[in-house]
GROMACS .gro file of C-alpha atoms in nm:
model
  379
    1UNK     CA    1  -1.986   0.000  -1.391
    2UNK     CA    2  -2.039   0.359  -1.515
    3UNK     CA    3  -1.770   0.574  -1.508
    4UNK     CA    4  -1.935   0.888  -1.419
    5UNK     CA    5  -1.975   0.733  -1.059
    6UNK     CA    6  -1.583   0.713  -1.043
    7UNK     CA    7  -1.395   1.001  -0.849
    8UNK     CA    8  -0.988   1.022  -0.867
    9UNK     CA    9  -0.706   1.224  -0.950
   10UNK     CA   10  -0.660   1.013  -1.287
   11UNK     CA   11  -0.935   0.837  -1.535
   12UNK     CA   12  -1.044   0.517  -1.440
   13UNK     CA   13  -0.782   0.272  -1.692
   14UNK     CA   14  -0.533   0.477  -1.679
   15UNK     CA   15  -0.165   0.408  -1.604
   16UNK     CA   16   0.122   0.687  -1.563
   17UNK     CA   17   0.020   1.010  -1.720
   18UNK     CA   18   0.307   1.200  -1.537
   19UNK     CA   19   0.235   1.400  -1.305
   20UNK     CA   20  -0.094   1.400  -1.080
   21UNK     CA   21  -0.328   1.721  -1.160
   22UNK     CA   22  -0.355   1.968  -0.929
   23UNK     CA   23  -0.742   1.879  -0.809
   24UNK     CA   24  -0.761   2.200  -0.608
   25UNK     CA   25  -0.982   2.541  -0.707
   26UNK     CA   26  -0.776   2.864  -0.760
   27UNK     CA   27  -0.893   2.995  -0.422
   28UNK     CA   28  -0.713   2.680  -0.255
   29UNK     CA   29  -0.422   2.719  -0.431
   30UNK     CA   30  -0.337   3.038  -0.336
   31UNK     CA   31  -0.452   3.025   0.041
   32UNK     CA   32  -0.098   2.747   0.020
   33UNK     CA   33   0.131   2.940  -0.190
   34UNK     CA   34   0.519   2.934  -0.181
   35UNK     CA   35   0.558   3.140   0.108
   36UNK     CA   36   0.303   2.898   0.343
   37UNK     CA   37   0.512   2.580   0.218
   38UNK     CA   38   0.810   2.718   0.275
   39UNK     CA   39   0.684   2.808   0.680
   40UNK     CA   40   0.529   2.480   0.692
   41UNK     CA   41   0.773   2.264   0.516
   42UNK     CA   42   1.042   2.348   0.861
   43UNK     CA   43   1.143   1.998   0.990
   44UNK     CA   44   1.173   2.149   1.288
   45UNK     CA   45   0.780   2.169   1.298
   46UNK     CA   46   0.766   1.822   1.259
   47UNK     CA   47   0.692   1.615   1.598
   48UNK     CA   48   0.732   1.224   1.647
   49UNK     CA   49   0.672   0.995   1.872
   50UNK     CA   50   0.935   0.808   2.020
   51UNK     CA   51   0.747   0.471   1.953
   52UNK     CA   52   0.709   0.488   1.591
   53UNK     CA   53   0.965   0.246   1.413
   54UNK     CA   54   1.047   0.175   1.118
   55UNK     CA   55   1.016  -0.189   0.958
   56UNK     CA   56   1.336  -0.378   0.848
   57UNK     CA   57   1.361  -0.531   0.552
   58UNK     CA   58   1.423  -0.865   0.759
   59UNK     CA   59   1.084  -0.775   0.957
   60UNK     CA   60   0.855  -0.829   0.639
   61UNK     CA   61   0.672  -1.132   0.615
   62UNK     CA   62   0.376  -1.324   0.482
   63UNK     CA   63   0.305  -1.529   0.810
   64UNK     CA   64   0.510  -1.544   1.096
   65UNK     CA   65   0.878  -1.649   1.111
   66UNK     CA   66   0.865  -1.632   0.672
   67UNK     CA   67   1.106  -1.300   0.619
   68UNK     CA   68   1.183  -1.126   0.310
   69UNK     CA   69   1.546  -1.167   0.250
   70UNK     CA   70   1.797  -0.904   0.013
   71UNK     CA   71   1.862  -1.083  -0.330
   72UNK     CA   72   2.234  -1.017  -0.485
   73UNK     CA   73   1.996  -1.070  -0.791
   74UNK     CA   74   2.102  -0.812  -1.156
   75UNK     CA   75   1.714  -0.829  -1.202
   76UNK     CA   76   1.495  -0.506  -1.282
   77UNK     CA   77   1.167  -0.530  -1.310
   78UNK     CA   78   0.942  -0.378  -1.558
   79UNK     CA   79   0.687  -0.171  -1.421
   80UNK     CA   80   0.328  -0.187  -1.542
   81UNK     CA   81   0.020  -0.015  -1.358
   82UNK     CA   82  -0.348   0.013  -1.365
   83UNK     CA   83  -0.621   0.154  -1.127
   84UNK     CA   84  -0.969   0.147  -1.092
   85UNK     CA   85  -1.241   0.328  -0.829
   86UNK     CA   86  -1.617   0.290  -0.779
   87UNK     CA   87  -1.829   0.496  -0.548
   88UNK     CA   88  -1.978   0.195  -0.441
   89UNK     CA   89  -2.272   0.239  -0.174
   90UNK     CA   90  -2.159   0.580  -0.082
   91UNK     CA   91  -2.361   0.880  -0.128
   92UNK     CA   92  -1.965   1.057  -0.181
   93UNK     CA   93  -1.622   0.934  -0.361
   94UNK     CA   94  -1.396   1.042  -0.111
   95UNK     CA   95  -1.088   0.739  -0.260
   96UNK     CA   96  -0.807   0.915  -0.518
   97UNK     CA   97  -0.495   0.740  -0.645
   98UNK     CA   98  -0.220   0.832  -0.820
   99UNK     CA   99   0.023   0.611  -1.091
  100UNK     CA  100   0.351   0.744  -1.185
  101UNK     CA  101   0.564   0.479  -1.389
  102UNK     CA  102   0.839   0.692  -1.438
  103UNK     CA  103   0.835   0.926  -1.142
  104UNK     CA  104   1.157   1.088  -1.124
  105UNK     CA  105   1.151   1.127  -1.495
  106UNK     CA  106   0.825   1.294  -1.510
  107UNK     CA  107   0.947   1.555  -1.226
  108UNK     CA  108   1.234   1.659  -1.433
  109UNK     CA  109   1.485   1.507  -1.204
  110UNK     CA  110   1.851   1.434  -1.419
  111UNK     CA  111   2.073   1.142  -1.284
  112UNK     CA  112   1.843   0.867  -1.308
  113UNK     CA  113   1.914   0.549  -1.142
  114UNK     CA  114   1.928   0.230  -1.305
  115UNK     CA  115   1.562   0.092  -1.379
  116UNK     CA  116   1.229   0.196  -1.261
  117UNK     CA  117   1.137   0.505  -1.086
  118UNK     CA  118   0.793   0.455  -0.983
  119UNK     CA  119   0.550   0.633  -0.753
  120UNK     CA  120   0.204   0.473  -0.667
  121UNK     CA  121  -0.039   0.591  -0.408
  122UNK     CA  122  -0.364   0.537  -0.272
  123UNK     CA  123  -0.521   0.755  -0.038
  124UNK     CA  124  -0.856   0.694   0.163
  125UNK     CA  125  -1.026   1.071   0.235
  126UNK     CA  126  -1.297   1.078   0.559
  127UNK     CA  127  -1.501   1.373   0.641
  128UNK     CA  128  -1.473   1.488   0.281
  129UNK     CA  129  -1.207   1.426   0.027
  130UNK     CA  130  -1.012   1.768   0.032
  131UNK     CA  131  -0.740   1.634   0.215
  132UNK     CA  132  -0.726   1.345   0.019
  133UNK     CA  133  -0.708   1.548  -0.273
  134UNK     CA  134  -0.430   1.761  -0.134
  135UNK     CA  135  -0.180   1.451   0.019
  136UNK     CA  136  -0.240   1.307  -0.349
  137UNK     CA  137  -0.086   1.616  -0.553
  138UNK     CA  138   0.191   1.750  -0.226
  139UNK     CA  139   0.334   1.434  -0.109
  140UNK     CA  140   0.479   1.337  -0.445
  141UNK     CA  141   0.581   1.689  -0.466
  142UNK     CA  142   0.752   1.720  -0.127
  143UNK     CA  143   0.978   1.386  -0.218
  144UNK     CA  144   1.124   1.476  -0.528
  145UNK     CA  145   1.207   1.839  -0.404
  146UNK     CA  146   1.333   1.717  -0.131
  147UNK     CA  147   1.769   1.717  -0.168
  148UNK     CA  148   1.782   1.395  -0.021
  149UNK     CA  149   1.594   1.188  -0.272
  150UNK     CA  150   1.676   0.923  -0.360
  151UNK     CA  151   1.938   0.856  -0.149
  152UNK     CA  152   1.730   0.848   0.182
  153UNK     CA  153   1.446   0.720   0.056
  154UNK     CA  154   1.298   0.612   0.379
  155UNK     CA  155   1.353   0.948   0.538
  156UNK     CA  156   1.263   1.160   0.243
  157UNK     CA  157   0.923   0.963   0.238
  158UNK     CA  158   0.875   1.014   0.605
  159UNK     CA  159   0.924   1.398   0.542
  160UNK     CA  160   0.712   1.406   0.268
  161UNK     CA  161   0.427   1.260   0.481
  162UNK     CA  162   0.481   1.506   0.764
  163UNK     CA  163   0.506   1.803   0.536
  164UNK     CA  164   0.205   1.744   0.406
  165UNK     CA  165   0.004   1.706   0.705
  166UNK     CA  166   0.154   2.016   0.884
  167UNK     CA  167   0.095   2.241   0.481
  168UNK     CA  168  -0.231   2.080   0.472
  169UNK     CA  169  -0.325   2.211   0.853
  170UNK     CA  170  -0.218   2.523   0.722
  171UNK     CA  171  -0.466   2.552   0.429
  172UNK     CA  172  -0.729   2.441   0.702
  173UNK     CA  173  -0.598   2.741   0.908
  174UNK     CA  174  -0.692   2.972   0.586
  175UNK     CA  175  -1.000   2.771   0.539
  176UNK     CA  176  -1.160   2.627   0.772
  177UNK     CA  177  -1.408   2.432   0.443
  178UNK     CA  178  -1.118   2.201   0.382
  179UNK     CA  179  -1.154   2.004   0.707
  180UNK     CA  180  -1.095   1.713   0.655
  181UNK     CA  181  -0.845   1.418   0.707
  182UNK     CA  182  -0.738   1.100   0.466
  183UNK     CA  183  -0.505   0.800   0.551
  184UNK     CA  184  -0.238   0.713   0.322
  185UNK     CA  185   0.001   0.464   0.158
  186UNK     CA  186   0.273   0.513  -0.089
  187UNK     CA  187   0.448   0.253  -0.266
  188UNK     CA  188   0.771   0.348  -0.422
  189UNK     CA  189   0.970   0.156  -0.676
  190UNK     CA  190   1.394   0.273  -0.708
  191UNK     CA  191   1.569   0.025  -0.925
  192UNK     CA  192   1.476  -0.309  -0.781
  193UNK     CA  193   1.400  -0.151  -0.425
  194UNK     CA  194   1.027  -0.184  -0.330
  195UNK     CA  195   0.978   0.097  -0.038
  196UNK     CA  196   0.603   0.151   0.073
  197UNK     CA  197   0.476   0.346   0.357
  198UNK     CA  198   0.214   0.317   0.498
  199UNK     CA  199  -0.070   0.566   0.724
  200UNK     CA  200  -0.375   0.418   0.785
  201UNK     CA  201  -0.552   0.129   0.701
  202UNK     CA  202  -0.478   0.099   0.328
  203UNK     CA  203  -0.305  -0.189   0.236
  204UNK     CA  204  -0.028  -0.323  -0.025
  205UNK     CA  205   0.045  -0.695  -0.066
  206UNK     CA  206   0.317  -0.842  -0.309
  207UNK     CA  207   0.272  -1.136  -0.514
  208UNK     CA  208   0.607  -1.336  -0.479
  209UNK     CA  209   0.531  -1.658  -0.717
  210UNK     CA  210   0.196  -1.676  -0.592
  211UNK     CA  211   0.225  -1.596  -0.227
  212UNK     CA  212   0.072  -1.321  -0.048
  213UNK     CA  213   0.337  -1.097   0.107
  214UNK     CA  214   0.190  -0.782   0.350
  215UNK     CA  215   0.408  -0.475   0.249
  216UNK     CA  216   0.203  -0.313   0.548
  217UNK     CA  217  -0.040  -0.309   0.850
  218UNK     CA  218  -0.354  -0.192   0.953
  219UNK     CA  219  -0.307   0.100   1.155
  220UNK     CA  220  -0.642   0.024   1.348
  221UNK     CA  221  -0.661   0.158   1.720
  222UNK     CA  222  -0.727  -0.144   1.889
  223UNK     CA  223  -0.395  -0.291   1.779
  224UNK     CA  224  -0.176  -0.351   2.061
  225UNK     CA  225   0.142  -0.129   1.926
  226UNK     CA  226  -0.128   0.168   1.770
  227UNK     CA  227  -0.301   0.159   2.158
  228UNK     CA  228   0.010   0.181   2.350
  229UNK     CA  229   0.115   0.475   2.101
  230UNK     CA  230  -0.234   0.608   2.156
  231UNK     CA  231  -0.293   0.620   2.515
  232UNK     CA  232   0.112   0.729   2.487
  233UNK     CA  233   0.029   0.992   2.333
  234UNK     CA  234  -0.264   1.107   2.575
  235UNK     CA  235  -0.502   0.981   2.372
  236UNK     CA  236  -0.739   0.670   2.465
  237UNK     CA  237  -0.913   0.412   2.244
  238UNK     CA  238  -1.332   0.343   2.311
  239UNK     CA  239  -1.527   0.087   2.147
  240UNK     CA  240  -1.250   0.071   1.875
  241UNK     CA  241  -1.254   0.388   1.814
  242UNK     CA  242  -0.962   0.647   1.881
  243UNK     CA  243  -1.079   0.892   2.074
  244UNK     CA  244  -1.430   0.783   2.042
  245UNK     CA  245  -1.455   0.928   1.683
  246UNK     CA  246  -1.187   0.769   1.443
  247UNK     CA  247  -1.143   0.358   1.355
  248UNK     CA  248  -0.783   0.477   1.225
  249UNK     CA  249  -0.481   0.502   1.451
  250UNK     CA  250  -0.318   0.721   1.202
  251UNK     CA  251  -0.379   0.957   0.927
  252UNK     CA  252  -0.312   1.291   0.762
  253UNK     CA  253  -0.512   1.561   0.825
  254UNK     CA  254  -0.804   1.582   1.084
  255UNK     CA  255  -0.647   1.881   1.251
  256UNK     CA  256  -1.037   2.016   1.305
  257UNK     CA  257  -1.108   1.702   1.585
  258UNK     CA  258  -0.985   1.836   1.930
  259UNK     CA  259  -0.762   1.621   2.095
  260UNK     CA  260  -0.591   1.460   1.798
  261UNK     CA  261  -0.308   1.625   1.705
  262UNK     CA  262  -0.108   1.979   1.815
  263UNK     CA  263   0.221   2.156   1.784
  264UNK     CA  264   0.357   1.865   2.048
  265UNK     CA  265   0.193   1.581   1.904
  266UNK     CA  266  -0.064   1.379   1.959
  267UNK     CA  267  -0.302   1.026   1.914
  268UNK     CA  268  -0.326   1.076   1.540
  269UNK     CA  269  -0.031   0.994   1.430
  270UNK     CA  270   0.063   1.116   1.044
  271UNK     CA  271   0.375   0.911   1.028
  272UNK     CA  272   0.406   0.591   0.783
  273UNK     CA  273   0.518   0.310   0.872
  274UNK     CA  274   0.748   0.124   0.615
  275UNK     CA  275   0.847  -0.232   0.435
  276UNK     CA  276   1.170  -0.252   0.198
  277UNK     CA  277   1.226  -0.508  -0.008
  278UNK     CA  278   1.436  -0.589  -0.322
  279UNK     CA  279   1.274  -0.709  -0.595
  280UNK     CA  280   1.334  -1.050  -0.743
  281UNK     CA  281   1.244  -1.266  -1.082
  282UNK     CA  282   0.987  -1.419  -0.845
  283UNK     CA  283   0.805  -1.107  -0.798
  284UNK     CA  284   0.481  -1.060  -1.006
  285UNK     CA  285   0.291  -0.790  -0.876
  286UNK     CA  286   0.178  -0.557  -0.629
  287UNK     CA  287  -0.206  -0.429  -0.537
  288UNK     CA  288  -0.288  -0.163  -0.324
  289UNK     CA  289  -0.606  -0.074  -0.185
  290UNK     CA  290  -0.859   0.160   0.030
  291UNK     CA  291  -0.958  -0.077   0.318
  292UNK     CA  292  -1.307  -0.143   0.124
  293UNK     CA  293  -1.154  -0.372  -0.113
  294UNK     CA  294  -0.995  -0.555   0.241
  295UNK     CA  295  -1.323  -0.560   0.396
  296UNK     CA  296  -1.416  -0.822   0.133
  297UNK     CA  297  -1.034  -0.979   0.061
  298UNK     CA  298  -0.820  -1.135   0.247
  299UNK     CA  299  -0.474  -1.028   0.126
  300UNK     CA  300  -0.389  -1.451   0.001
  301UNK     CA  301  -0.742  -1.452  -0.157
  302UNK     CA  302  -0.691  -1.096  -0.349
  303UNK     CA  303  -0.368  -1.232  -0.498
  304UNK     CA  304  -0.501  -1.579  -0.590
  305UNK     CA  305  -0.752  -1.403  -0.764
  306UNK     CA  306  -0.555  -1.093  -0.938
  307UNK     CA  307  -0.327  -1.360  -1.058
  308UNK     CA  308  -0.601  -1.588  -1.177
  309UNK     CA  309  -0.683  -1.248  -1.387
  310UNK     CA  310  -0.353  -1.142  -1.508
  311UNK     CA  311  -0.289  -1.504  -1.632
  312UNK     CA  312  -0.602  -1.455  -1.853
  313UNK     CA  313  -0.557  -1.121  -2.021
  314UNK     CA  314  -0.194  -0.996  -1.854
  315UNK     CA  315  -0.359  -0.631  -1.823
  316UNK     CA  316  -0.353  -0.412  -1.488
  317UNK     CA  317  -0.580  -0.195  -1.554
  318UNK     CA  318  -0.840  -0.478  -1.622
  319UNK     CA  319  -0.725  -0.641  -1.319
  320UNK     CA  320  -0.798  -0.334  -1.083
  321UNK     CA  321  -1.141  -0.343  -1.257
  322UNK     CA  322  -1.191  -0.701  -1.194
  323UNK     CA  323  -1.102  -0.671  -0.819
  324UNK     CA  324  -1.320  -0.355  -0.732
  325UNK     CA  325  -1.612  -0.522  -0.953
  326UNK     CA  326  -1.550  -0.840  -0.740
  327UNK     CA  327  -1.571  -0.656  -0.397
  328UNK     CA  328  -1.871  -0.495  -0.477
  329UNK     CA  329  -2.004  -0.815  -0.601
  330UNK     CA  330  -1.933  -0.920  -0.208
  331UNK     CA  331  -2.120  -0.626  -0.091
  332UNK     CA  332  -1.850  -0.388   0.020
  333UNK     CA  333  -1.963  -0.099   0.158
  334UNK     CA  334  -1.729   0.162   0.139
  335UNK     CA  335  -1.553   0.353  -0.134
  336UNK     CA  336  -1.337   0.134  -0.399
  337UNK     CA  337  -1.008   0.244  -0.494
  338UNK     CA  338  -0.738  -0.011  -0.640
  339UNK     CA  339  -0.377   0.003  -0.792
  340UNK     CA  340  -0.243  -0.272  -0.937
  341UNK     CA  341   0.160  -0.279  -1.057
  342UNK     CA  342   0.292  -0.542  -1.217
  343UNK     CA  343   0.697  -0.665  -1.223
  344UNK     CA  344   0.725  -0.804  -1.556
  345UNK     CA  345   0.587  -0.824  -1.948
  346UNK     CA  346   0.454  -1.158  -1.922
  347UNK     CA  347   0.181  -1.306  -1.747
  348UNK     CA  348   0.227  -1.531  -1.371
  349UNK     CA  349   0.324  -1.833  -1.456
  350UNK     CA  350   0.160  -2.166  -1.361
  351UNK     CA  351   0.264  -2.317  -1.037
  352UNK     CA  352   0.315  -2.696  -1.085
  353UNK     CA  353   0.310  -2.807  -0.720
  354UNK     CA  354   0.624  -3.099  -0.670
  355UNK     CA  355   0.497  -3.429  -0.624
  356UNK     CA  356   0.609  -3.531  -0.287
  357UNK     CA  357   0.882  -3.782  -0.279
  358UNK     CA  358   0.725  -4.054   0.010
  359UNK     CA  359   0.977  -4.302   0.152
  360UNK     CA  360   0.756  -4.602   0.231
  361UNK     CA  361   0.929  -4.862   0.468
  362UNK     CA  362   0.816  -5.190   0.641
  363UNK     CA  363   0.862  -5.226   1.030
  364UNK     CA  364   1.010  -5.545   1.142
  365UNK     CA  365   0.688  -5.649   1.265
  366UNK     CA  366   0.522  -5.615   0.897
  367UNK     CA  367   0.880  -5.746   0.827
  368UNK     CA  368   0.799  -6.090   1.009
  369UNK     CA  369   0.431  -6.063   0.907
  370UNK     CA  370   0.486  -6.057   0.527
  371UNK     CA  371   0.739  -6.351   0.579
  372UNK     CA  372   0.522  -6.574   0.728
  373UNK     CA  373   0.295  -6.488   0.475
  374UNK     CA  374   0.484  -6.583   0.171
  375UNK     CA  375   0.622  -6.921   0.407
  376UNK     CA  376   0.240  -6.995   0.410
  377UNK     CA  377   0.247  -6.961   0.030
  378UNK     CA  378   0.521  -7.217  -0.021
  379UNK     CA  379   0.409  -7.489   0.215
   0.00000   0.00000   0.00000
């Protein structure tokens, strides 16, 4: 894979360089200066929808009725990351990510909490990556200056997400070039607390000793929840399609498509979703990717393989590599962006499966049977 084909916020291979550039031209930057964040940033401004939940901790799960449960567990983990991207068959890299390892730290905040501070993102631009571009410098922004973090991290996150939307409508207001939109999903790591949120059909799965756990869903509109939101929300879904024009039931940005979103709302929701876990010794790692690495994955078959990886050579970075290479190897068609973080310094152990203990017993019939047979024997 060249690397001139790869377009992101960081360098292909990199982990946490601190802070995520600021991708945008001078013009950009000054059409959303202090004085339009401030306006924007007004939670007054921000409008949602009665049906959007949140996720309990209890709620997460790999398959149905298997929750994720808190651990009283002392452990921290040790964060590792690595990402990789690939145009793929695109004429356009419209995928960025970002990989903070020490988030808070890197912001300048004081009063660190015990372990990590992590902030990871992916984000999965349409129409153009400007507002990709934009979510992946402001929303990290908007949580750490917001006085809440991290002691609401849930909220703060929430926030974050609708700040950005409404400051990036607001550079599309100024320029109308930037149109654009971009789903979304953060993964945050506070001390052992795993928090991700989620906007779009990006997707982060845990490895918990081997076993695929979905830190988030698809936000596609045919989804029963999404379409009741939707039509909600005086919006209708058509051949899959929201609206007739997106396969995304929510995202950030997109304020250029009539009938998506407004001062009161709308179909196009840019509100995450979120699953909170704590973190335990039996969690390895965590991969997040643009839905054209899940086009070619299923979320049990991306961990057996990452793991299969990380056993070998115990290296994220060459991990992410070896998952996008693998997806285009399976003819994915869409832009390839992948994060992976990884829980501890050594490699995911082996998994000896327990030999099943089998209680073999006779039935009094065999019982009789086996009798006779051994009376035959002595006759």
């Amino acid at each position: 894979m060249e690397e001139t084909k790869v377009t992101s916020t960081v360098e292909n291979g990199s982990s946490s360089d601190g802070r995520p550039p600021n991708p945008l031209a001078g013009a950009f930057r000054q059409c959303i200066g202090s004085e339009h964040v401030a306006v924007v940033a007004c939670k007054k401004s921000l409008v949602r929808h009665p049906s959007l939940m949140k996720t309990k901790k209890t709620d997460v799960s790999a398959e149905a009725g298997v929750g994720v449960e808190d651990c009283p567990s002392r452990f921290f983990p040790i964060v590792r990351s690595g990402a990789w991207t690939d145009i793929g068959f695109r004429s356009t890299m419209e995928d960025v990510y970002v990989c903070a390892d020490n988030f808070m730290q890197d912001y300048g905040l004081e009063n660190l909490p015990d372990g990590p501070s992590a902030f990871y993102g992916v984000f999965d631009g349409h129409g153009g990556k400007h507002a990709a571009d934009f979510a992946c410098y402001h929303l990290p922004k908007f949580i750490v200056e917001d006085e809440d973090f991290p002691g609401d991290i849930e909220k703060v996150v929430a926030s974050a997400f609708l700040q950005t939307d409404v400051a990036f409508a607001e550079a599309c207001s100024l320029d109308a070039a930037l149109a654009s939109g971009t789903t979304a999903l953060a993964a945050l790591v506070i001390g052992r607390v795993l928090v991700v949120a989620n906007a779009g059909d990006c997707r982060a799965v845990l490895c918990r000793r081997g076993k695929a756990i979905e830190m988030s869903r698809d936000h596609k509109p045919m989804c029963c929840k999404e379409r009741k939101r939707i039509e909600a929300s005086g919006g209708y879904v058509s051949d899959g399609y929201l609206n007739g024009q997106l396969n995304v039931a929510r995202a950030l940005g997109d304020w250029h498509m009539e009938g998506m979103k407004g001062s009161d709302g709308g179909p196009l929701s840019a509100e995450p979703e979120f699953m909170t876990t704590n973190l335990t010794e039996e969690d390895e790692f965590l991969i997040i990717g643009c839905d054209g690495i899940w086009d070619v994955f299923r979320s049990q078959n991306a961990i057996d393989f990452a793991r299969r990886r990380l056993q070998e050579h115990n290296d994220p970075v060459m991990c992410s590599k070896d998952l996008v290479e693998e997806a285009l190897k399976r003819k994915s068609g869409d832009n390839l962006a992948v994060v992976v973080v990884c829980f501890q310094t050594q490699p995911p152990p082996s998994l000896v499966a327990p030999r099943s203990r089998v209680q073999r017993s006779f039935s009094a019939e065999g019982l009789r049977e086996l009798q006779s047979f051994l009376d035959s024997l002595a006759s």
